[in-house]
Amino acid sequence: MSGAWRECGVIWKDLAEQSFLSLADHRLRVLLSVLGIAIGIAAVILIGVVSQGGSRIVLSELETFGLRTIWVFRDQRVTDPRRAMREGTGIDNADLAAVRQSNCCPGLQHLEPVVLPRGQLSPFMRAQGRHTQVDIEGVGLAYLRVNNDELQLGRAFSAQDIEQGRRVAIIGTEVQKALFPDRANPLGQEIRNGEVRLTVIGVLRAKDRSFLASIGSAGGRDANARVLLPYKRVQSMLQRDQINLLQAELAAGAGLSAITQLQDFLHRRHKGAFDYRSENMMQHMNTADNILGAVSIIGVVAASVSLLVAGLGILNIMSTSVLERTREIGLRKAVGARSRDILLQFLLESVLISLSGGAIGLLLGGLASLVLTALLNFPLLPSVPLIVIALVVSLMVGILSGISPAWRAARLHPVEALRYE
């Protein structure tokens, strides 16, 4: 057995030496083919890295809304022009109390109201002679938990703050920087919206939604420019008891039917006067994942065109090499070389060209990823599966490009090959 292995090793060693010598005789052609493979693999690596990095960026920012968060709100779209359009948000404090008392939706937990006074209250807050534009939100007791928010300083709203509509506020980090640039701790300080005085009791930990903001996503408003107030305080400022949306968290193991149950309950309660829509975080994450996946596939297909061209280049080189070495093949067969040996040598030459290009392509793709990482300040490095896929692709390109010329060389008749001019 050891003798057979030794003989096999000698054969492969001879095949490798012959392959390297043959490739060295055609350096320029080989180099051009290697570069073609390298560019194709580098493009595939870079597209894969960017798509994976983009997915991580988008999904990490979407996670800042809470992974199991759902929202239910009035559907303002008019589907029947004959139907009278009623005013209002379609949800009020009585609806919230009825939902909580009825236990209509056991799959939802931490159901809380959100009041959005955009266009009704001044978007500016002021303090100590400074002004800044903010997003004001009236929220409930469990808002921070459902919305995946954390406090950097201070405390959350208490049940008394909510029910009594106290004049207290939790501000974002951008609001703190704008209104209290000289204070590391703004707790207890007063801010004003119009003539309403509010006391700062907490500062939210910063959230990064810069990418969502850059693409104009509705959820991409600066999360750090928020001012949270007890929702009953905002209702008092607006002089109405309406709620813009209900926010909740899907219980573990609960299906999306829980959202439908809430919509149906509200629809029945108002006797069909309002229609309701819903959104959930998993829906947004799946949509983003599908879009990024489709973009990645399109990019990889486009990059694969260069691999196809490079593969055709290898096929051309190997076909030309068979013609140029026809007499050599005949001579080797005449002195005892087997067709299998000829087939393996030409196939090995094709694979060596392709794998060399794949290795250089991985290096180029890795360097490009490092440059992007430095420019974007976000990790965009090739993953192990991506590297393995790139090497397998380059190997397959070499085999598929070389199999036909290698097979043709192996089938040459020794006498006819020796006569070839």
Coordinates of C-alpha atoms in Angstrom, one line a residue:
M1 CA 0.0 0.0 0.0
S2 CA 2.8 2.4 0.9
G3 CA 4.5 1.7 -2.4
A4 CA 1.3 2.5 -4.3
W5 CA 1.0 5.8 -2.4
R6 CA 4.6 6.6 -3.1
E7 CA 4.1 6.0 -6.9
C8 CA 1.0 8.2 -6.9
G9 CA 2.9 11.0 -5.2
V10 CA 5.7 10.7 -7.8
I11 CA 3.2 10.9 -10.6
W12 CA 1.5 14.0 -9.2
K13 CA 4.8 15.6 -8.5
D14 CA 5.9 15.1 -12.1
L15 CA 2.5 16.4 -13.3
A16 CA 2.8 19.5 -11.2
E17 CA 6.4 20.2 -12.4
Q18 CA 5.3 19.8 -16.1
S19 CA 2.3 22.1 -15.5
F20 CA 4.4 24.8 -14.0
L21 CA 7.0 24.6 -16.7
S22 CA 4.3 24.8 -19.4
L23 CA 2.6 27.8 -17.8
A24 CA 6.0 29.5 -17.4
D25 CA 6.5 29.2 -21.2
H26 CA 3.4 31.3 -21.8
R27 CA 3.7 33.9 -19.0
L28 CA 1.8 36.8 -20.6
R29 CA -1.2 34.8 -21.7
V30 CA -1.3 33.1 -18.3
L31 CA -1.0 36.4 -16.5
L32 CA -3.9 37.9 -18.4
S33 CA -6.1 35.0 -17.6
V34 CA -5.1 35.1 -13.9
L35 CA -6.0 38.8 -13.8
G36 CA -9.4 38.1 -15.4
I37 CA -10.2 35.5 -12.7
A38 CA -8.7 37.8 -10.0
I39 CA -10.9 40.8 -11.0
G40 CA -14.0 38.6 -11.1
I41 CA -13.4 37.0 -7.7
A42 CA -12.5 40.4 -6.2
A43 CA -15.8 41.8 -7.5
V44 CA -17.7 38.9 -6.1
I45 CA -16.0 39.3 -2.7
L46 CA -16.5 43.0 -2.6
I47 CA -20.2 42.8 -3.5
G48 CA -20.7 40.0 -1.0
V49 CA -19.0 42.0 1.7
V50 CA -20.9 45.2 1.0
S51 CA -24.2 43.4 0.9
Q52 CA -23.5 41.6 4.1
G53 CA -22.3 44.8 5.8
G54 CA -25.3 46.7 4.5
S55 CA -27.6 44.1 5.9
R56 CA -25.9 44.3 9.3
I57 CA -26.1 48.1 9.2
V58 CA -29.8 48.2 8.3
L59 CA -30.9 45.4 10.6
S60 CA -28.9 46.8 13.5
E61 CA -30.6 50.2 13.1
L62 CA -34.0 48.5 12.7
E63 CA -33.4 46.6 15.9
T64 CA -33.3 50.0 17.7
F65 CA -37.1 50.1 17.3
G66 CA -37.5 46.8 19.2
L67 CA -37.5 43.3 17.5
R68 CA -41.1 42.4 18.4
T69 CA -42.6 45.8 18.3
I70 CA -46.0 46.3 16.6
W71 CA -48.0 49.5 15.8
V72 CA -51.7 49.8 15.1
F73 CA -53.2 53.0 13.8
R74 CA -56.0 54.4 11.8
D75 CA -55.9 53.8 8.0
Q76 CA -56.3 57.2 6.4
R77 CA -56.6 55.9 2.9
V78 CA -59.9 56.4 1.2
T79 CA -61.0 53.3 -0.7
D80 CA -64.6 54.3 -1.2
P81 CA -65.2 57.9 -2.5
R82 CA -68.9 57.7 -1.4
R83 CA -67.9 57.1 2.2
A84 CA -67.8 60.1 4.4
M85 CA -64.3 60.8 5.8
R86 CA -64.5 61.1 9.6
E87 CA -62.1 63.3 11.5
G88 CA -59.8 62.0 14.3
T89 CA -57.2 59.3 14.8
G90 CA -59.8 56.6 15.4
I91 CA -58.3 55.8 18.8
D92 CA -58.8 57.6 22.2
N93 CA -58.3 57.0 25.9
A94 CA -61.7 55.1 26.2
D95 CA -60.5 52.7 23.4
L96 CA -57.2 52.1 25.2
A97 CA -59.1 51.4 28.5
A98 CA -61.5 49.1 26.7
V99 CA -58.7 47.1 25.0
R100 CA -56.9 46.6 28.4
Q101 CA -60.0 45.6 30.2
S102 CA -61.3 43.2 27.5
N103 CA -58.1 41.2 27.2
C104 CA -59.0 40.9 23.5
C105 CA -55.4 40.3 22.4
P106 CA -53.5 37.9 24.7
G107 CA -50.6 37.7 22.2
L108 CA -49.8 41.4 22.8
Q109 CA -48.0 42.6 25.9
H110 CA -47.1 46.1 27.2
L111 CA -49.8 47.8 25.1
E112 CA -49.1 51.5 25.3
P113 CA -50.4 54.7 23.6
V114 CA -48.3 57.1 21.5
V115 CA -49.5 60.6 20.9
L116 CA -47.7 62.5 18.0
P117 CA -48.4 66.2 18.0
R118 CA -46.6 67.0 14.8
G119 CA -48.1 70.1 13.2
Q120 CA -50.1 70.9 16.3
L121 CA -47.4 71.9 18.8
S122 CA -44.3 73.9 18.2
P123 CA -41.5 71.6 17.2
F124 CA -39.0 73.8 19.1
M125 CA -37.8 73.5 22.7
R126 CA -35.9 76.2 24.4
A127 CA -33.8 76.5 27.6
Q128 CA -31.4 79.1 28.9
G129 CA -31.8 81.3 25.7
R130 CA -31.1 78.4 23.4
H131 CA -33.5 76.7 20.9
T132 CA -33.5 73.4 19.1
Q133 CA -36.0 71.5 16.9
V134 CA -37.2 68.2 18.3
D135 CA -39.7 65.4 17.8
I136 CA -42.2 65.5 20.7
E137 CA -43.8 62.1 21.6
G138 CA -46.4 61.5 24.2
V139 CA -45.8 58.0 25.6
G140 CA -47.0 55.5 28.1
L141 CA -45.4 53.6 31.0
A142 CA -43.7 50.8 29.0
Y143 CA -42.7 52.8 26.0
L144 CA -38.9 52.6 26.7
R145 CA -39.1 48.8 27.0
V146 CA -41.2 48.3 23.8
N147 CA -39.1 50.8 21.8
N148 CA -35.8 49.3 22.9
D149 CA -34.7 52.5 24.6
E150 CA -32.3 52.9 27.5
L151 CA -31.6 55.7 29.8
Q152 CA -28.2 57.3 30.0
L153 CA -29.2 59.5 33.0
G154 CA -32.1 59.8 35.3
R155 CA -35.3 57.8 35.6
A156 CA -38.2 56.6 33.5
F157 CA -41.8 57.9 33.8
S158 CA -43.7 56.6 36.8
A159 CA -47.4 55.6 36.8
Q160 CA -48.2 58.9 38.6
D161 CA -46.3 60.9 35.9
I162 CA -48.4 59.3 33.2
E163 CA -51.8 59.4 34.9
Q164 CA -51.5 62.9 36.3
G165 CA -49.9 64.2 33.1
R166 CA -47.0 65.7 35.0
R167 CA -44.8 68.4 33.4
V168 CA -41.7 66.1 33.1
A169 CA -39.6 65.2 30.1
I170 CA -37.0 62.7 28.9
I171 CA -34.7 64.1 26.3
G172 CA -32.4 62.7 23.6
T173 CA -28.7 63.3 23.6
E174 CA -28.9 65.8 20.7
V175 CA -31.4 67.8 22.7
Q176 CA -29.1 67.8 25.7
K177 CA -26.1 69.0 23.6
A178 CA -28.2 71.8 22.0
L179 CA -29.9 73.1 25.1
F180 CA -27.3 72.3 27.8
P181 CA -23.9 72.2 26.1
D182 CA -22.1 73.2 29.3
R183 CA -23.9 70.6 31.5
A184 CA -23.0 67.0 31.7
N185 CA -26.1 66.4 33.8
P186 CA -29.2 68.3 32.8
L187 CA -31.5 66.5 35.3
G188 CA -33.8 68.9 37.1
Q189 CA -33.3 71.6 34.5
E190 CA -36.3 73.3 32.9
I191 CA -37.1 73.3 29.2
R192 CA -40.1 75.0 27.5
N193 CA -42.4 74.3 24.6
G194 CA -44.2 77.5 24.0
E195 CA -45.3 78.6 27.4
V196 CA -45.3 75.1 28.9
R197 CA -42.5 74.5 31.4
L198 CA -41.1 70.9 31.7
T199 CA -38.6 69.4 34.0
V200 CA -35.9 67.1 32.6
I201 CA -36.0 63.8 34.6
G202 CA -34.0 61.6 32.1
V203 CA -31.7 61.4 29.1
L204 CA -32.0 58.7 26.6
R205 CA -28.9 56.7 25.5
A206 CA -27.9 57.6 21.9
K207 CA -29.2 55.5 19.0
D208 CA -27.6 55.3 15.6
R209 CA -30.2 55.5 12.7
S210 CA -28.0 57.5 10.4
F211 CA -28.4 55.1 7.5
L212 CA -32.2 55.0 7.7
A213 CA -32.2 58.8 7.9
S214 CA -29.9 59.1 4.9
I215 CA -32.3 57.1 2.7
G216 CA -35.3 59.1 3.9
S217 CA -36.9 56.3 5.9
A218 CA -39.9 57.4 7.9
G219 CA -38.4 55.7 10.9
G220 CA -35.1 57.3 10.2
R221 CA -35.8 60.6 11.9
D222 CA -33.0 61.5 14.4
A223 CA -33.8 59.3 17.4
N224 CA -31.6 61.4 19.5
A225 CA -33.6 64.6 18.9
R226 CA -36.7 63.3 20.7
V227 CA -38.4 64.7 23.7
L228 CA -40.7 62.2 25.5
L229 CA -43.6 63.4 27.6
P230 CA -46.3 61.6 29.5
Y231 CA -49.0 61.1 26.9
K232 CA -51.7 62.7 29.1
R233 CA -49.5 65.8 29.3
V234 CA -49.4 66.0 25.5
Q235 CA -53.2 65.4 25.3
S236 CA -53.7 68.2 27.8
M237 CA -51.5 70.6 25.7
L238 CA -53.6 69.6 22.6
Q239 CA -56.9 69.7 24.6
R240 CA -58.0 66.4 23.3
D241 CA -57.9 62.7 24.4
Q242 CA -57.0 61.1 21.0
I243 CA -54.2 58.7 20.5
N244 CA -52.2 58.4 17.2
L245 CA -51.2 54.8 17.5
L246 CA -51.1 51.9 19.9
Q247 CA -47.7 50.3 20.4
A248 CA -47.1 46.9 21.9
E249 CA -44.8 44.0 22.0
L250 CA -45.6 40.5 20.5
A251 CA -45.4 37.9 23.3
A252 CA -42.9 35.1 22.8
G253 CA -44.5 32.5 20.5
A254 CA -47.4 34.7 19.5
G255 CA -48.4 35.0 15.9
L256 CA -49.3 38.0 13.8
S257 CA -53.0 37.1 14.4
A258 CA -52.8 39.0 17.7
I259 CA -52.4 42.2 15.7
T260 CA -55.5 41.4 13.7
Q261 CA -57.4 40.8 16.9
L262 CA -56.6 44.3 18.1
Q263 CA -57.6 45.8 14.7
D264 CA -60.9 43.9 14.7
F265 CA -61.6 44.9 18.3
L266 CA -61.2 48.6 17.4
H267 CA -63.2 48.2 14.2
R268 CA -66.1 46.6 16.1
R269 CA -66.0 49.1 18.9
H270 CA -66.4 52.0 16.4
K271 CA -69.0 50.1 14.4
G272 CA -66.9 50.2 11.2
A273 CA -66.5 54.0 11.3
F274 CA -62.7 53.7 11.0
D275 CA -60.4 51.2 9.3
Y276 CA -57.1 50.3 10.9
R277 CA -53.6 49.4 9.7
S278 CA -50.7 47.8 11.4
E279 CA -47.0 47.5 11.0
N280 CA -44.5 45.2 12.8
M281 CA -40.8 45.2 13.1
M282 CA -40.3 41.7 11.7
Q283 CA -42.1 42.8 8.6
H284 CA -39.7 45.7 8.1
M285 CA -36.7 43.6 8.8
N286 CA -37.8 40.9 6.4
T287 CA -38.5 43.5 3.7
A288 CA -35.1 45.0 4.2
D289 CA -33.5 41.6 4.1
N290 CA -35.3 40.6 0.9
I291 CA -34.3 43.9 -0.8
L292 CA -30.7 43.6 0.2
G293 CA -30.6 40.0 -0.8
A294 CA -32.0 40.8 -4.3
V295 CA -29.5 43.6 -4.7
S296 CA -26.7 41.2 -3.7
I297 CA -27.8 38.6 -6.1
I298 CA -28.0 41.1 -9.0
G299 CA -24.5 42.3 -8.1
V300 CA -23.0 38.8 -7.9
V301 CA -24.6 37.9 -11.3
A302 CA -23.1 41.1 -12.8
A303 CA -19.7 40.2 -11.3
S304 CA -20.0 36.7 -12.5
V305 CA -19.9 38.0 -16.1
S306 CA -16.3 38.8 -15.6
L307 CA -15.7 35.3 -14.3
L308 CA -17.4 33.9 -17.5
V309 CA -15.1 36.1 -19.7
A310 CA -12.1 34.9 -17.7
G311 CA -13.2 31.3 -18.0
L312 CA -13.4 31.7 -21.8
G313 CA -9.9 33.2 -21.7
I314 CA -8.6 30.0 -19.9
L315 CA -10.5 27.9 -22.4
N316 CA -8.8 29.7 -25.2
I317 CA -5.3 29.4 -23.7
M318 CA -5.7 25.7 -23.0
S319 CA -7.1 25.0 -26.5
T320 CA -4.2 26.9 -28.0
S321 CA -1.8 25.1 -25.8
V322 CA -3.2 21.7 -27.0
L323 CA -2.6 22.7 -30.6
E324 CA 1.0 24.0 -29.9
R325 CA 1.9 20.9 -27.9
T326 CA 0.3 18.3 -30.2
R327 CA 3.7 16.7 -31.2
E328 CA 4.8 16.8 -27.5
I329 CA 1.6 14.9 -26.6
G330 CA 2.2 12.3 -29.3
L331 CA 5.9 11.9 -28.1
R332 CA 4.8 11.4 -24.5
K333 CA 2.2 8.9 -25.5
A334 CA 4.7 7.0 -27.7
V335 CA 7.0 6.6 -24.7
G336 CA 4.3 5.3 -22.4
A337 CA 2.2 8.2 -21.1
R338 CA -1.4 7.3 -20.5
S339 CA -4.4 9.3 -21.7
R340 CA -5.3 9.8 -18.0
D341 CA -1.9 11.5 -17.4
I342 CA -2.3 13.9 -20.3
L343 CA -5.9 14.7 -19.2
L344 CA -4.7 15.4 -15.6
Q345 CA -1.8 17.6 -16.6
F346 CA -3.9 19.9 -18.8
L347 CA -6.7 20.0 -16.2
L348 CA -4.1 20.8 -13.5
E349 CA -2.7 23.7 -15.6
S350 CA -6.2 25.1 -16.0
V351 CA -7.0 24.8 -12.3
L352 CA -3.6 26.4 -11.3
I353 CA -4.4 29.4 -13.5
S354 CA -7.9 29.7 -11.9
L355 CA -6.8 29.1 -8.3
S356 CA -4.0 31.6 -8.7
G357 CA -6.5 34.2 -9.9
G358 CA -8.8 33.3 -7.1
A359 CA -6.1 33.8 -4.4
I360 CA -5.1 37.2 -5.9
G361 CA -8.8 38.1 -6.2
L362 CA -9.3 37.3 -2.5
L363 CA -6.3 39.5 -1.6
L364 CA -7.7 42.4 -3.7
G365 CA -11.2 42.0 -2.3
G366 CA -9.8 41.9 1.2
L367 CA -7.8 45.0 0.7
A368 CA -10.8 46.8 -0.8
S369 CA -12.9 45.7 2.2
L370 CA -10.3 47.2 4.6
V371 CA -10.4 50.5 2.7
L372 CA -14.2 50.6 2.9
T373 CA -14.0 49.7 6.6
A374 CA -11.7 52.6 7.2
L375 CA -13.9 55.0 5.2
L376 CA -17.2 53.9 6.6
N377 CA -16.1 53.1 10.1
F378 CA -18.1 49.8 9.9
P379 CA -16.7 46.3 9.8
L380 CA -16.9 45.1 6.1
L381 CA -14.6 42.1 6.1
P382 CA -15.1 38.8 4.1
S383 CA -16.7 36.0 6.1
V384 CA -15.3 32.5 6.1
P385 CA -18.2 31.1 4.0
L386 CA -17.7 33.9 1.4
I387 CA -14.0 33.1 1.1
V388 CA -14.8 29.4 0.7
I389 CA -17.4 30.1 -1.9
A390 CA -14.9 32.3 -3.8
L391 CA -12.3 29.6 -3.8
V392 CA -14.8 26.9 -4.9
V393 CA -16.0 29.2 -7.7
S394 CA -12.5 29.8 -9.0
L395 CA -11.8 26.0 -8.8
M396 CA -15.0 25.2 -10.7
V397 CA -14.1 27.9 -13.4
G398 CA -10.7 26.2 -13.8
I399 CA -12.2 22.7 -14.1
L400 CA -15.0 23.7 -16.5
S401 CA -12.7 25.8 -18.7
G402 CA -10.0 23.1 -18.9
I403 CA -12.0 19.9 -19.2
S404 CA -12.7 20.2 -22.9
P405 CA -9.1 21.0 -24.0
A406 CA -7.8 18.4 -21.6
W407 CA -10.2 15.7 -22.9
R408 CA -9.2 16.6 -26.5
A409 CA -5.5 16.3 -25.7
A410 CA -6.0 13.0 -23.9
R411 CA -7.9 11.5 -27.0
L412 CA -5.1 12.4 -29.5
H413 CA -3.7 9.3 -31.3
P414 CA 0.1 9.2 -30.8
V415 CA 0.9 8.5 -34.5
E416 CA -1.4 11.4 -35.8
A417 CA 0.0 13.7 -33.1
L418 CA 3.6 12.9 -34.1
R419 CA 2.7 13.8 -37.7
Y420 CA 1.2 17.1 -36.8
E421 CA 2.9 20.1 -38.2

